[in-house]
Amino acid sequence: MINVKENISLKAHNTFGLDVRARLVALLHQPEDLMPLLEHYRDVPVLFLGEGSNVLFLEDFDGLVILNRLEGGIEILDRNRESIHITVSGGMHWHDVVRYAVEQDWQGIESLALIPGKAGTAPFQNIGAYGNELADVLTACYAIDTRTGRNLRLRKEECGFGYRNSLFKREPGRYFIHRLELRLYPGRRPQVRYRALENYLTERGIKHPAIQDVFRAVIDIRLSKLPDPAVTGNAGSFFKNPVIDRRHYEELKQRYPDLPAYPAGNERVKVPAGWLIDRAGWKGFREGDAGVHPKQALVLVNYGQATGFQIYKLAQRIMADVFDRYGIELEPEVRIIRNATKQ
Ligand code: FAD
Ligand code: EPU
């Protein structure tokens, strides 16, 4: 049976750096150990945690936190002339997977560089950045269905992926993801589909970028505008980019001619929440130690001693203001974790 510790601070286990405590904490090294652990703590609320880079704790967690410390690395399943099929342990740090693929000259995930978190969490919100998302390369993932105890191999089509969404996110706590299968493309040239990335490469005279060029460019751009959680607590984008009707967008465009938009199919468009929040005057706002990052308005930050509740209050003020100004309801991307007994 796994060693379970009591009354543990989660400060080092969430990138907002919030000093909340968990009643119980277990480190999970092997997927086989999960069900016996859950059966032993049958009536205790459970939270899976990777690196805590997409959660906001509002208070102490009165339950069992299971930290993903899965062992193992990358293995090749098969390769043909065009592609390579690999499996990745869910315990790997996601950026290490990206770095390894780039070193091998395997194309497919270079634009997902420097996204914090575990590989096992990546399917939870279908991580994405700079024109790509995990679902572009994931072929399957292995997850334990905690309701039945069964170990499932879910094909990509069964994972219900959407923009920052999946089957796993729709039922948090039900599935524990422990292994991914990815298809990557040795030597293939990347296609650049993101304006900021395109501009970066063009400014440096790179017309036909290699995998390594995109990898370095993404790292540079990210370092220039996203705060480093080791210095300033944050969880990346706090809100999702909203998808609205084209008609609503056309109305807003009359008032805000420079409002950017990206097609989202079916007479719908995605608008950048960072732009909406920035234009509403929140960028750089600070109250106590809770604030809006001065270089990226979509990122809420903890300058040191803010509580989860204070950050949440700030998020709610921003949501109310964005609704008043634009008639758009923002939805948090970050998972809000309340006291387990109140859930
Ligand atoms: P955690 O925060 O530990 O967990 C997140 C959620 O997943 C929780 O609900 C948890 O219960 C659940 N969970 C954790 N492990 C498992 C598991 N094994 N099985 C099932 N459920 C599980 N995200 C992007 O998509 N794109 C970005 O560009 C991006 N940039 C970021 C930049 C910064 C500076 C930061 C701090 C965050 C950024 N993020 C981004 C968000 C974050 O990196 C991702 O959501 C990441 O996948 C979270 O991984 P984690 O292991 O830290 O998850
Ligand atoms: N913008 C502003 N002001 C700001 C921030 C953004 O005007 O303060 C404008 C930018 O000028 C640009 C647009 O908004 O026109 C988009 O900005 P950016 O390229 O920075 O991307 P984003 O939409 O804010 C999304 C993801 C990020 C991902 C980047 C790059 C979401 C919720 N966020 O941010 O993901 O890294 O694109 O692809 O989709 C995360 O999920 O945690 C995350 C960081």
JSON list of N, CA and C and ligand atoms in Angstrom, two decimals, residues 13 15 47-55 66 68 70 90 113-130 164 168 172-173 175-178 222 226-229 234-237 299 333 335 337, ligand 1:
[
{"chain": "A", "resi": 13, "resn": "HIS", "atom": "N", "xyz": [3.06, 22.58, -4.95]},
{"chain": "A", "resi": 13, "resn": "HIS", "atom": "CA", "xyz": [2.35, 21.73, -5.91]},
{"chain": "A", "resi": 13, "resn": "HIS", "atom": "C", "xyz": [1.27, 22.50, -6.66]},
{"chain": "A", "resi": 15, "resn": "THR", "atom": "N", "xyz": [1.07, 26.19, -9.20]},
{"chain": "A", "resi": 15, "resn": "THR", "atom": "CA", "xyz": [1.91, 27.26, -9.75]},
{"chain": "A", "resi": 15, "resn": "THR", "atom": "C", "xyz": [1.41, 28.66, -9.37]},
{"chain": "A", "resi": 47, "resn": "LEU", "atom": "N", "xyz": [-8.52, 14.29, -5.32]},
{"chain": "A", "resi": 47, "resn": "LEU", "atom": "CA", "xyz": [-8.11, 15.21, -6.39]},
{"chain": "A", "resi": 47, "resn": "LEU", "atom": "C", "xyz": [-6.82, 14.69, -7.01]},
{"chain": "A", "resi": 48, "resn": "PHE", "atom": "N", "xyz": [-6.81, 14.47, -8.35]},
{"chain": "A", "resi": 48, "resn": "PHE", "atom": "CA", "xyz": [-5.57, 14.14, -9.04]},
{"chain": "A", "resi": 48, "resn": "PHE", "atom": "C", "xyz": [-4.81, 15.43, -9.29]},
{"chain": "A", "resi": 49, "resn": "LEU", "atom": "N", "xyz": [-3.52, 15.40, -9.13]},
{"chain": "A", "resi": 49, "resn": "LEU", "atom": "CA", "xyz": [-2.72, 16.59, -9.39]},
{"chain": "A", "resi": 49, "resn": "LEU", "atom": "C", "xyz": [-1.44, 16.19, -10.13]},
{"chain": "A", "resi": 50, "resn": "GLY", "atom": "N", "xyz": [-1.12, 16.96, -11.18]},
{"chain": "A", "resi": 50, "resn": "GLY", "atom": "CA", "xyz": [0.14, 16.77, -11.89]},
{"chain": "A", "resi": 50, "resn": "GLY", "atom": "C", "xyz": [1.13, 17.76, -11.30]},
{"chain": "A", "resi": 51, "resn": "GLU", "atom": "N", "xyz": [1.30, 18.91, -12.01]},
{"chain": "A", "resi": 51, "resn": "GLU", "atom": "CA", "xyz": [2.19, 19.95, -11.48]},
{"chain": "A", "resi": 51, "resn": "GLU", "atom": "C", "xyz": [1.40, 21.15, -10.96]},
{"chain": "A", "resi": 52, "resn": "GLY", "atom": "N", "xyz": [0.09, 21.03, -10.92]},
{"chain": "A", "resi": 52, "resn": "GLY", "atom": "CA", "xyz": [-0.73, 22.11, -10.36]},
{"chain": "A", "resi": 52, "resn": "GLY", "atom": "C", "xyz": [-0.65, 23.40, -11.16]},
{"chain": "A", "resi": 53, "resn": "SER", "atom": "N", "xyz": [-0.45, 23.29, -12.49]},
{"chain": "A", "resi": 53, "resn": "SER", "atom": "CA", "xyz": [-0.29, 24.53, -13.28]},
{"chain": "A", "resi": 53, "resn": "SER", "atom": "C", "xyz": [-1.59, 24.99, -13.93]},
{"chain": "A", "resi": 54, "resn": "ASN", "atom": "N", "xyz": [-2.70, 24.32, -13.57]},
{"chain": "A", "resi": 54, "resn": "ASN", "atom": "CA", "xyz": [-3.98, 24.80, -14.10]},
{"chain": "A", "resi": 54, "resn": "ASN", "atom": "C", "xyz": [-5.09, 24.69, -13.07]},
{"chain": "A", "resi": 55, "resn": "VAL", "atom": "N", "xyz": [-4.73, 24.92, -11.80]},
{"chain": "A", "resi": 55, "resn": "VAL", "atom": "CA", "xyz": [-5.72, 24.87, -10.72]},
{"chain": "A", "resi": 55, "resn": "VAL", "atom": "C", "xyz": [-5.62, 26.12, -9.85]},
{"chain": "A", "resi": 66, "resn": "ILE", "atom": "N", "xyz": [-3.83, 13.04, -4.95]},
{"chain": "A", "resi": 66, "resn": "ILE", "atom": "CA", "xyz": [-2.96, 12.00, -5.52]},
{"chain": "A", "resi": 66, "resn": "ILE", "atom": "C", "xyz": [-2.04, 12.66, -6.54]},
{"chain": "A", "resi": 68, "resn": "ASN", "atom": "N", "xyz": [0.70, 12.78, -9.33]},
{"chain": "A", "resi": 68, "resn": "ASN", "atom": "CA", "xyz": [1.21, 11.94, -10.42]},
{"chain": "A", "resi": 68, "resn": "ASN", "atom": "C", "xyz": [2.74, 11.93, -10.39]},
{"chain": "A", "resi": 70, "resn": "LEU", "atom": "N", "xyz": [4.26, 9.11, -11.87]},
{"chain": "A", "resi": 70, "resn": "LEU", "atom": "CA", "xyz": [4.38, 7.88, -12.67]},
{"chain": "A", "resi": 70, "resn": "LEU", "atom": "C", "xyz": [5.77, 7.76, -13.27]},
{"chain": "A", "resi": 90, "resn": "GLY", "atom": "N", "xyz": [2.68, 9.04, -18.64]},
{"chain": "A", "resi": 90, "resn": "GLY", "atom": "CA", "xyz": [1.97, 10.22, -18.14]},
{"chain": "A", "resi": 90, "resn": "GLY", "atom": "C", "xyz": [2.73, 10.98, -17.07]},
{"chain": "A", "resi": 113, "resn": "ALA", "atom": "N", "xyz": [5.88, 23.72, -27.07]},
{"chain": "A", "resi": 113, "resn": "ALA", "atom": "CA", "xyz": [7.02, 23.84, -26.15]},
{"chain": "A", "resi": 113, "resn": "ALA", "atom": "C", "xyz": [6.67, 24.69, -24.94]},
{"chain": "A", "resi": 114, "resn": "LEU", "atom": "N", "xyz": [7.31, 24.38, -23.85]},
{"chain": "A", "resi": 114, "resn": "LEU", "atom": "CA", "xyz": [7.28, 25.17, -22.62]},
{"chain": "A", "resi": 114, "resn": "LEU", "atom": "C", "xyz": [5.91, 25.27, -21.93]},
{"chain": "A", "resi": 115, "resn": "ILE", "atom": "N", "xyz": [4.99, 24.40, -22.30]},
{"chain": "A", "resi": 115, "resn": "ILE", "atom": "CA", "xyz": [3.72, 24.37, -21.56]},
{"chain": "A", "resi": 115, "resn": "ILE", "atom": "C", "xyz": [3.97, 23.55, -20.30]},
{"chain": "A", "resi": 116, "resn": "PRO", "atom": "N", "xyz": [3.75, 24.15, -19.13]},
{"chain": "A", "resi": 116, "resn": "PRO", "atom": "CA", "xyz": [4.04, 23.42, -17.89]},
{"chain": "A", "resi": 116, "resn": "PRO", "atom": "C", "xyz": [3.09, 22.22, -17.73]},
{"chain": "A", "resi": 117, "resn": "GLY", "atom": "N", "xyz": [3.44, 21.34, -16.82]},
{"chain": "A", "resi": 117, "resn": "GLY", "atom": "CA", "xyz": [2.54, 20.25, -16.48]},
{"chain": "A", "resi": 117, "resn": "GLY", "atom": "C", "xyz": [3.05, 18.89, -16.93]},
{"chain": "A", "resi": 118, "resn": "LYS", "atom": "N", "xyz": [2.32, 17.87, -16.50]},
{"chain": "A", "resi": 118, "resn": "LYS", "atom": "CA", "xyz": [2.66, 16.48, -16.81]},
{"chain": "A", "resi": 118, "resn": "LYS", "atom": "C", "xyz": [2.07, 16.07, -18.16]},
{"chain": "A", "resi": 119, "resn": "ALA", "atom": "N", "xyz": [2.74, 15.13, -18.82]},
{"chain": "A", "resi": 119, "resn": "ALA", "atom": "CA", "xyz": [2.19, 14.59, -20.07]},
{"chain": "A", "resi": 119, "resn": "ALA", "atom": "C", "xyz": [0.81, 13.98, -19.82]},
{"chain": "A", "resi": 120, "resn": "GLY", "atom": "N", "xyz": [0.64, 13.33, -18.67]},
{"chain": "A", "resi": 120, "resn": "GLY", "atom": "CA", "xyz": [-0.64, 12.69, -18.36]},
{"chain": "A", "resi": 120, "resn": "GLY", "atom": "C", "xyz": [-1.79, 13.66, -18.24]},
{"chain": "A", "resi": 121, "resn": "THR", "atom": "N", "xyz": [-1.50, 14.92, -17.93]},
{"chain": "A", "resi": 121, "resn": "THR", "atom": "CA", "xyz": [-2.57, 15.92, -17.83]},
{"chain": "A", "resi": 121, "resn": "THR", "atom": "C", "xyz": [-2.89, 16.54, -19.18]},
{"chain": "A", "resi": 122, "resn": "ALA", "atom": "N", "xyz": [-1.97, 16.43, -20.14]},
{"chain": "A", "resi": 122, "resn": "ALA", "atom": "CA", "xyz": [-2.14, 17.15, -21.41]},
{"chain": "A", "resi": 122, "resn": "ALA", "atom": "C", "xyz": [-3.49, 16.89, -22.10]},
{"chain": "A", "resi": 123, "resn": "PRO", "atom": "N", "xyz": [-4.02, 15.64, -22.06]},
{"chain": "A", "resi": 123, "resn": "PRO", "atom": "CA", "xyz": [-5.32, 15.43, -22.71]},
{"chain": "A", "resi": 123, "resn": "PRO", "atom": "C", "xyz": [-6.49, 16.07, -21.94]},
{"chain": "A", "resi": 124, "resn": "PHE", "atom": "N", "xyz": [-6.29, 16.33, -20.65]},
{"chain": "A", "resi": 124, "resn": "PHE", "atom": "CA", "xyz": [-7.40, 16.80, -19.80]},
{"chain": "A", "resi": 124, "resn": "PHE", "atom": "C", "xyz": [-8.06, 18.04, -20.41]},
{"chain": "A", "resi": 125, "resn": "GLN", "atom": "N", "xyz": [-7.23, 19.02, -20.81]},
{"chain": "A", "resi": 125, "resn": "GLN", "atom": "CA", "xyz": [-7.84, 20.18, -21.48]},
{"chain": "A", "resi": 125, "resn": "GLN", "atom": "C", "xyz": [-7.34, 20.30, -22.92]},
{"chain": "A", "resi": 126, "resn": "ASN", "atom": "N", "xyz": [-6.79, 19.19, -23.47]},
{"chain": "A", "resi": 126, "resn": "ASN", "atom": "CA", "xyz": [-6.32, 19.21, -24.86]},
{"chain": "A", "resi": 126, "resn": "ASN", "atom": "C", "xyz": [-5.43, 20.44, -25.06]},
{"chain": "A", "resi": 127, "resn": "ILE", "atom": "N", "xyz": [-4.27, 20.42, -24.41]},
{"chain": "A", "resi": 127, "resn": "ILE", "atom": "CA", "xyz": [-3.39, 21.60, -24.43]},
{"chain": "A", "resi": 127, "resn": "ILE", "atom": "C", "xyz": [-3.13, 22.08, -25.85]},
{"chain": "A", "resi": 128, "resn": "GLY", "atom": "N", "xyz": [-2.99, 23.38, -25.98]},
{"chain": "A", "resi": 128, "resn": "GLY", "atom": "CA", "xyz": [-2.78, 23.95, -27.31]},
{"chain": "A", "resi": 128, "resn": "GLY", "atom": "C", "xyz": [-1.99, 25.22, -27.24]},
{"chain": "A", "resi": 129, "resn": "ALA", "atom": "N", "xyz": [-1.29, 25.51, -28.33]},
{"chain": "A", "resi": 129, "resn": "ALA", "atom": "CA", "xyz": [-0.58, 26.79, -28.43]},
{"chain": "A", "resi": 129, "resn": "ALA", "atom": "C", "xyz": [-0.01, 26.94, -29.84]},
{"chain": "A", "resi": 130, "resn": "TYR", "atom": "N", "xyz": [0.01, 28.18, -30.30]},
{"chain": "A", "resi": 130, "resn": "TYR", "atom": "CA", "xyz": [0.67, 28.56, -31.56]},
{"chain": "A", "resi": 130, "resn": "TYR", "atom": "C", "xyz": [0.22, 27.72, -32.75]},
{"chain": "A", "resi": 164, "resn": "ARG", "atom": "N", "xyz": [-9.73, 23.36, -25.56]},
{"chain": "A", "resi": 164, "resn": "ARG", "atom": "CA", "xyz": [-9.53, 23.30, -24.11]},
{"chain": "A", "resi": 164, "resn": "ARG", "atom": "C", "xyz": [-10.59, 22.43, -23.44]},
{"chain": "A", "resi": 168, "resn": "PHE", "atom": "N", "xyz": [-12.39, 13.92, -20.33]},
{"chain": "A", "resi": 168, "resn": "PHE", "atom": "CA", "xyz": [-11.80, 13.89, -18.98]},
{"chain": "A", "resi": 168, "resn": "PHE", "atom": "C", "xyz": [-12.17, 15.16, -18.21]},
{"chain": "A", "resi": 172, "resn": "PRO", "atom": "N", "xyz": [-14.42, 15.53, -14.31]},
{"chain": "A", "resi": 172, "resn": "PRO", "atom": "CA", "xyz": [-13.16, 15.53, -13.58]},
{"chain": "A", "resi": 172, "resn": "PRO", "atom": "C", "xyz": [-13.16, 14.51, -12.44]},
{"chain": "A", "resi": 173, "resn": "GLY", "atom": "N", "xyz": [-12.07, 13.79, -12.30]},
{"chain": "A", "resi": 173, "resn": "GLY", "atom": "CA", "xyz": [-11.97, 12.82, -11.21]},
{"chain": "A", "resi": 173, "resn": "GLY", "atom": "C", "xyz": [-12.39, 11.42, -11.61]},
{"chain": "A", "resi": 175, "resn": "TYR", "atom": "N", "xyz": [-11.65, 9.75, -14.67]},
{"chain": "A", "resi": 175, "resn": "TYR", "atom": "CA", "xyz": [-10.60, 9.01, -15.38]},
{"chain": "A", "resi": 175, "resn": "TYR", "atom": "C", "xyz": [-9.23, 9.47, -14.91]},
{"chain": "A", "resi": 176, "resn": "PHE", "atom": "N", "xyz": [-8.35, 8.53, -14.70]},
{"chain": "A", "resi": 176, "resn": "PHE", "atom": "CA", "xyz": [-6.96, 8.88, -14.40]},
{"chain": "A", "resi": 176, "resn": "PHE", "atom": "C", "xyz": [-6.11, 8.49, -15.62]},
{"chain": "A", "resi": 177, "resn": "ILE", "atom": "N", "xyz": [-5.55, 9.49, -16.29]},
{"chain": "A", "resi": 177, "resn": "ILE", "atom": "CA", "xyz": [-4.79, 9.24, -17.52]},
{"chain": "A", "resi": 177, "resn": "ILE", "atom": "C", "xyz": [-3.35, 8.91, -17.14]},
{"chain": "A", "resi": 178, "resn": "HIS", "atom": "N", "xyz": [-2.81, 7.82, -17.71]},
{"chain": "A", "resi": 178, "resn": "HIS", "atom": "CA", "xyz": [-1.45, 7.46, -17.29]},
{"chain": "A", "resi": 178, "resn": "HIS", "atom": "C", "xyz": [-0.49, 7.20, -18.46]},
{"chain": "A", "resi": 222, "resn": "ARG", "atom": "N", "xyz": [7.09, 32.97, -25.76]},
{"chain": "A", "resi": 222, "resn": "ARG", "atom": "CA", "xyz": [6.47, 32.68, -24.46]},
{"chain": "A", "resi": 222, "resn": "ARG", "atom": "C", "xyz": [7.22, 33.37, -23.33]},
{"chain": "A", "resi": 226, "resn": "LEU", "atom": "N", "xyz": [4.85, 35.64, -21.01]},
{"chain": "A", "resi": 226, "resn": "LEU", "atom": "CA", "xyz": [4.20, 34.90, -19.93]},
{"chain": "A", "resi": 226, "resn": "LEU", "atom": "C", "xyz": [5.08, 34.92, -18.68]},
{"chain": "A", "resi": 227, "resn": "PRO", "atom": "N", "xyz": [4.48, 35.15, -17.52]},
{"chain": "A", "resi": 227, "resn": "PRO", "atom": "CA", "xyz": [5.29, 35.17, -16.30]},
{"chain": "A", "resi": 227, "resn": "PRO", "atom": "C", "xyz": [5.78, 33.77, -15.91]},
{"chain": "A", "resi": 228, "resn": "ASP", "atom": "N", "xyz": [6.98, 33.70, -15.38]},
{"chain": "A", "resi": 228, "resn": "ASP", "atom": "CA", "xyz": [7.54, 32.42, -14.93]},
{"chain": "A", "resi": 228, "resn": "ASP", "atom": "C", "xyz": [6.95, 32.10, -13.55]},
{"chain": "A", "resi": 229, "resn": "PRO", "atom": "N", "xyz": [6.21, 30.99, -13.43]},
{"chain": "A", "resi": 229, "resn": "PRO", "atom": "CA", "xyz": [5.57, 30.68, -12.15]},
{"chain": "A", "resi": 229, "resn": "PRO", "atom": "C", "xyz": [6.56, 30.57, -10.99]},
{"chain": "A", "resi": 234, "resn": "ASN", "atom": "N", "xyz": [1.15, 31.99, -11.17]},
{"chain": "A", "resi": 234, "resn": "ASN", "atom": "CA", "xyz": [0.09, 32.11, -12.18]},
{"chain": "A", "resi": 234, "resn": "ASN", "atom": "C", "xyz": [-0.24, 30.72, -12.72]},
{"chain": "A", "resi": 235, "resn": "ALA", "atom": "N", "xyz": [-1.31, 30.63, -13.51]},
{"chain": "A", "resi": 235, "resn": "ALA", "atom": "CA", "xyz": [-1.68, 29.33, -14.09]},
{"chain": "A", "resi": 235, "resn": "ALA", "atom": "C", "xyz": [-1.90, 29.50, -15.60]},
{"chain": "A", "resi": 236, "resn": "GLY", "atom": "N", "xyz": [-1.13, 30.37, -16.24]},
{"chain": "A", "resi": 236, "resn": "GLY", "atom": "CA", "xyz": [-1.32, 30.62, -17.67]},
{"chain": "A", "resi": 236, "resn": "GLY", "atom": "C", "xyz": [-2.62, 31.39, -17.88]},
{"chain": "A", "resi": 237, "resn": "SER", "atom": "N", "xyz": [-3.24, 31.18, -19.03]},
{"chain": "A", "resi": 237, "resn": "SER", "atom": "CA", "xyz": [-4.51, 31.89, -19.32]},
{"chain": "A", "resi": 237, "resn": "SER", "atom": "C", "xyz": [-5.52, 31.53, -18.24]},
{"chain": "A", "resi": 299, "resn": "VAL", "atom": "N", "xyz": [-3.70, 36.57, -18.13]},
{"chain": "A", "resi": 299, "resn": "VAL", "atom": "CA", "xyz": [-3.01, 35.83, -17.07]},
{"chain": "A", "resi": 299, "resn": "VAL", "atom": "C", "xyz": [-3.19, 36.57, -15.74]},
{"chain": "A", "resi": 333, "resn": "GLU", "atom": "N", "xyz": [-10.63, 28.98, -17.61]},
{"chain": "A", "resi": 333, "resn": "GLU", "atom": "CA", "xyz": [-9.95, 27.79, -18.13]},
{"chain": "A", "resi": 333, "resn": "GLU", "atom": "C", "xyz": [-9.38, 26.99, -16.96]},
{"chain": "A", "resi": 335, "resn": "ARG", "atom": "N", "xyz": [-9.04, 25.23, -13.41]},
{"chain": "A", "resi": 335, "resn": "ARG", "atom": "CA", "xyz": [-10.03, 24.50, -12.58]},
{"chain": "A", "resi": 335, "resn": "ARG", "atom": "C", "xyz": [-10.03, 25.07, -11.15]},
{"chain": "A", "resi": 337, "resn": "ILE", "atom": "N", "xyz": [-10.76, 24.88, -7.37]},
{"chain": "A", "resi": 337, "resn": "ILE", "atom": "CA", "xyz": [-10.88, 23.78, -6.40]},
{"chain": "A", "resi": 337, "resn": "ILE", "atom": "C", "xyz": [-11.34, 24.34, -5.05]},
{"chain": "B", "resi": 1, "resn": "FAD", "atom": "P1", "xyz": [-2.80, 20.16, -12.87]},
{"chain": "B", "resi": 1, "resn": "FAD", "atom": "O1", "xyz": [-2.93, 21.63, -12.69]},
{"chain": "B", "resi": 1, "resn": "FAD", "atom": "O2", "xyz": [-2.10, 19.39, -11.82]},
{"chain": "B", "resi": 1, "resn": "FAD", "atom": "O3", "xyz": [-4.26, 19.55, -13.08]},
{"chain": "B", "resi": 1, "resn": "FAD", "atom": "C1", "xyz": [-5.17, 20.19, -13.96]},
{"chain": "B", "resi": 1, "resn": "FAD", "atom": "C2", "xyz": [-6.48, 19.38, -13.95]},
{"chain": "B", "resi": 1, "resn": "FAD", "atom": "O4", "xyz": [-6.24, 18.07, -14.48]},
{"chain": "B", "resi": 1, "resn": "FAD", "atom": "C3", "xyz": [-7.04, 19.15, -12.55]},
{"chain": "B", "resi": 1, "resn": "FAD", "atom": "O5", "xyz": [-8.42, 19.20, -12.63]},
{"chain": "B", "resi": 1, "resn": "FAD", "atom": "C4", "xyz": [-6.58, 17.73, -12.20]},
{"chain": "B", "resi": 1, "resn": "FAD", "atom": "O6", "xyz": [-7.43, 17.09, -11.27]},
{"chain": "B", "resi": 1, "resn": "FAD", "atom": "C5", "xyz": [-6.63, 17.04, -13.55]},
{"chain": "B", "resi": 1, "resn": "FAD", "atom": "N1", "xyz": [-5.62, 15.98, -13.67]},
{"chain": "B", "resi": 1, "resn": "FAD", "atom": "C6", "xyz": [-4.30, 16.08, -13.36]},
{"chain": "B", "resi": 1, "resn": "FAD", "atom": "N2", "xyz": [-3.67, 14.93, -13.66]},
{"chain": "B", "resi": 1, "resn": "FAD", "atom": "C7", "xyz": [-4.59, 14.10, -14.19]},
{"chain": "B", "resi": 1, "resn": "FAD", "atom": "C8", "xyz": [-4.54, 12.76, -14.71]},
{"chain": "B", "resi": 1, "resn": "FAD", "atom": "N3", "xyz": [-3.39, 12.07, -14.76]},
{"chain": "B", "resi": 1, "resn": "FAD", "atom": "N4", "xyz": [-5.68, 12.21, -15.17]},
{"chain": "B", "resi": 1, "resn": "FAD", "atom": "C9", "xyz": [-6.84, 12.92, -15.15]},
{"chain": "B", "resi": 1, "resn": "FAD", "atom": "N5", "xyz": [-6.96, 14.17, -14.65]},
{"chain": "B", "resi": 1, "resn": "FAD", "atom": "C10", "xyz": [-5.84, 14.76, -14.20]},
{"chain": "B", "resi": 1, "resn": "FAD", "atom": "N6", "xyz": [-2.18, 25.34, -21.28]},
{"chain": "B", "resi": 1, "resn": "FAD", "atom": "C11", "xyz": [-2.35, 25.27, -22.63]},
{"chain": "B", "resi": 1, "resn": "FAD", "atom": "O7", "xyz": [-3.20, 24.50, -23.12]},
{"chain": "B", "resi": 1, "resn": "FAD", "atom": "N7", "xyz": [-1.60, 26.04, -23.47]},
{"chain": "B", "resi": 1, "resn": "FAD", "atom": "C12", "xyz": [-0.66, 26.88, -23.04]},
{"chain": "B", "resi": 1, "resn": "FAD", "atom": "O8", "xyz": [-0.01, 27.55, -23.84]},
{"chain": "B", "resi": 1, "resn": "FAD", "atom": "C13", "xyz": [-0.44, 26.98, -21.62]},
{"chain": "B", "resi": 1, "resn": "FAD", "atom": "N8", "xyz": [0.48, 27.84, -21.13]},
{"chain": "B", "resi": 1, "resn": "FAD", "atom": "C14", "xyz": [0.67, 27.92, -19.78]},
{"chain": "B", "resi": 1, "resn": "FAD", "atom": "C15", "xyz": [1.65, 28.80, -19.30]},
{"chain": "B", "resi": 1, "resn": "FAD", "atom": "C16", "xyz": [1.89, 28.91, -17.93]},
{"chain": "B", "resi": 1, "resn": "FAD", "atom": "C17", "xyz": [2.95, 29.85, -17.44]},
{"chain": "B", "resi": 1, "resn": "FAD", "atom": "C18", "xyz": [1.13, 28.12, -17.02]},
{"chain": "B", "resi": 1, "resn": "FAD", "atom": "C19", "xyz": [1.41, 28.21, -15.55]},
{"chain": "B", "resi": 1, "resn": "FAD", "atom": "C20", "xyz": [0.14, 27.26, -17.49]},
{"chain": "B", "resi": 1, "resn": "FAD", "atom": "C21", "xyz": [-0.11, 27.15, -18.88]},
{"chain": "B", "resi": 1, "resn": "FAD", "atom": "N9", "xyz": [-1.08, 26.29, -19.41]},
{"chain": "B", "resi": 1, "resn": "FAD", "atom": "C22", "xyz": [-1.25, 26.18, -20.77]},
{"chain": "B", "resi": 1, "resn": "FAD", "atom": "C23", "xyz": [-1.94, 25.48, -18.51]},
{"chain": "B", "resi": 1, "resn": "FAD", "atom": "C24", "xyz": [-1.28, 24.16, -18.05]},
{"chain": "B", "resi": 1, "resn": "FAD", "atom": "O9", "xyz": [0.08, 24.16, -18.33]},
{"chain": "B", "resi": 1, "resn": "FAD", "atom": "C25", "xyz": [-1.92, 22.95, -18.70]},
{"chain": "B", "resi": 1, "resn": "FAD", "atom": "O10", "xyz": [-3.31, 22.92, -18.45]},
{"chain": "B", "resi": 1, "resn": "FAD", "atom": "C26", "xyz": [-1.30, 21.63, -18.21]},
{"chain": "B", "resi": 1, "resn": "FAD", "atom": "O11", "xyz": [-1.71, 20.55, -19.02]},
{"chain": "B", "resi": 1, "resn": "FAD", "atom": "C27", "xyz": [-1.62, 21.34, -16.74]},
{"chain": "B", "resi": 1, "resn": "FAD", "atom": "O12", "xyz": [-0.83, 20.25, -16.32]},
{"chain": "B", "resi": 1, "resn": "FAD", "atom": "P2", "xyz": [-0.62, 19.94, -14.77]},
{"chain": "B", "resi": 1, "resn": "FAD", "atom": "O13", "xyz": [0.03, 18.61, -14.69]},
{"chain": "B", "resi": 1, "resn": "FAD", "atom": "O14", "xyz": [0.07, 21.06, -14.11]},
{"chain": "B", "resi": 1, "resn": "FAD", "atom": "O15", "xyz": [-2.14, 19.84, -14.31]}
]
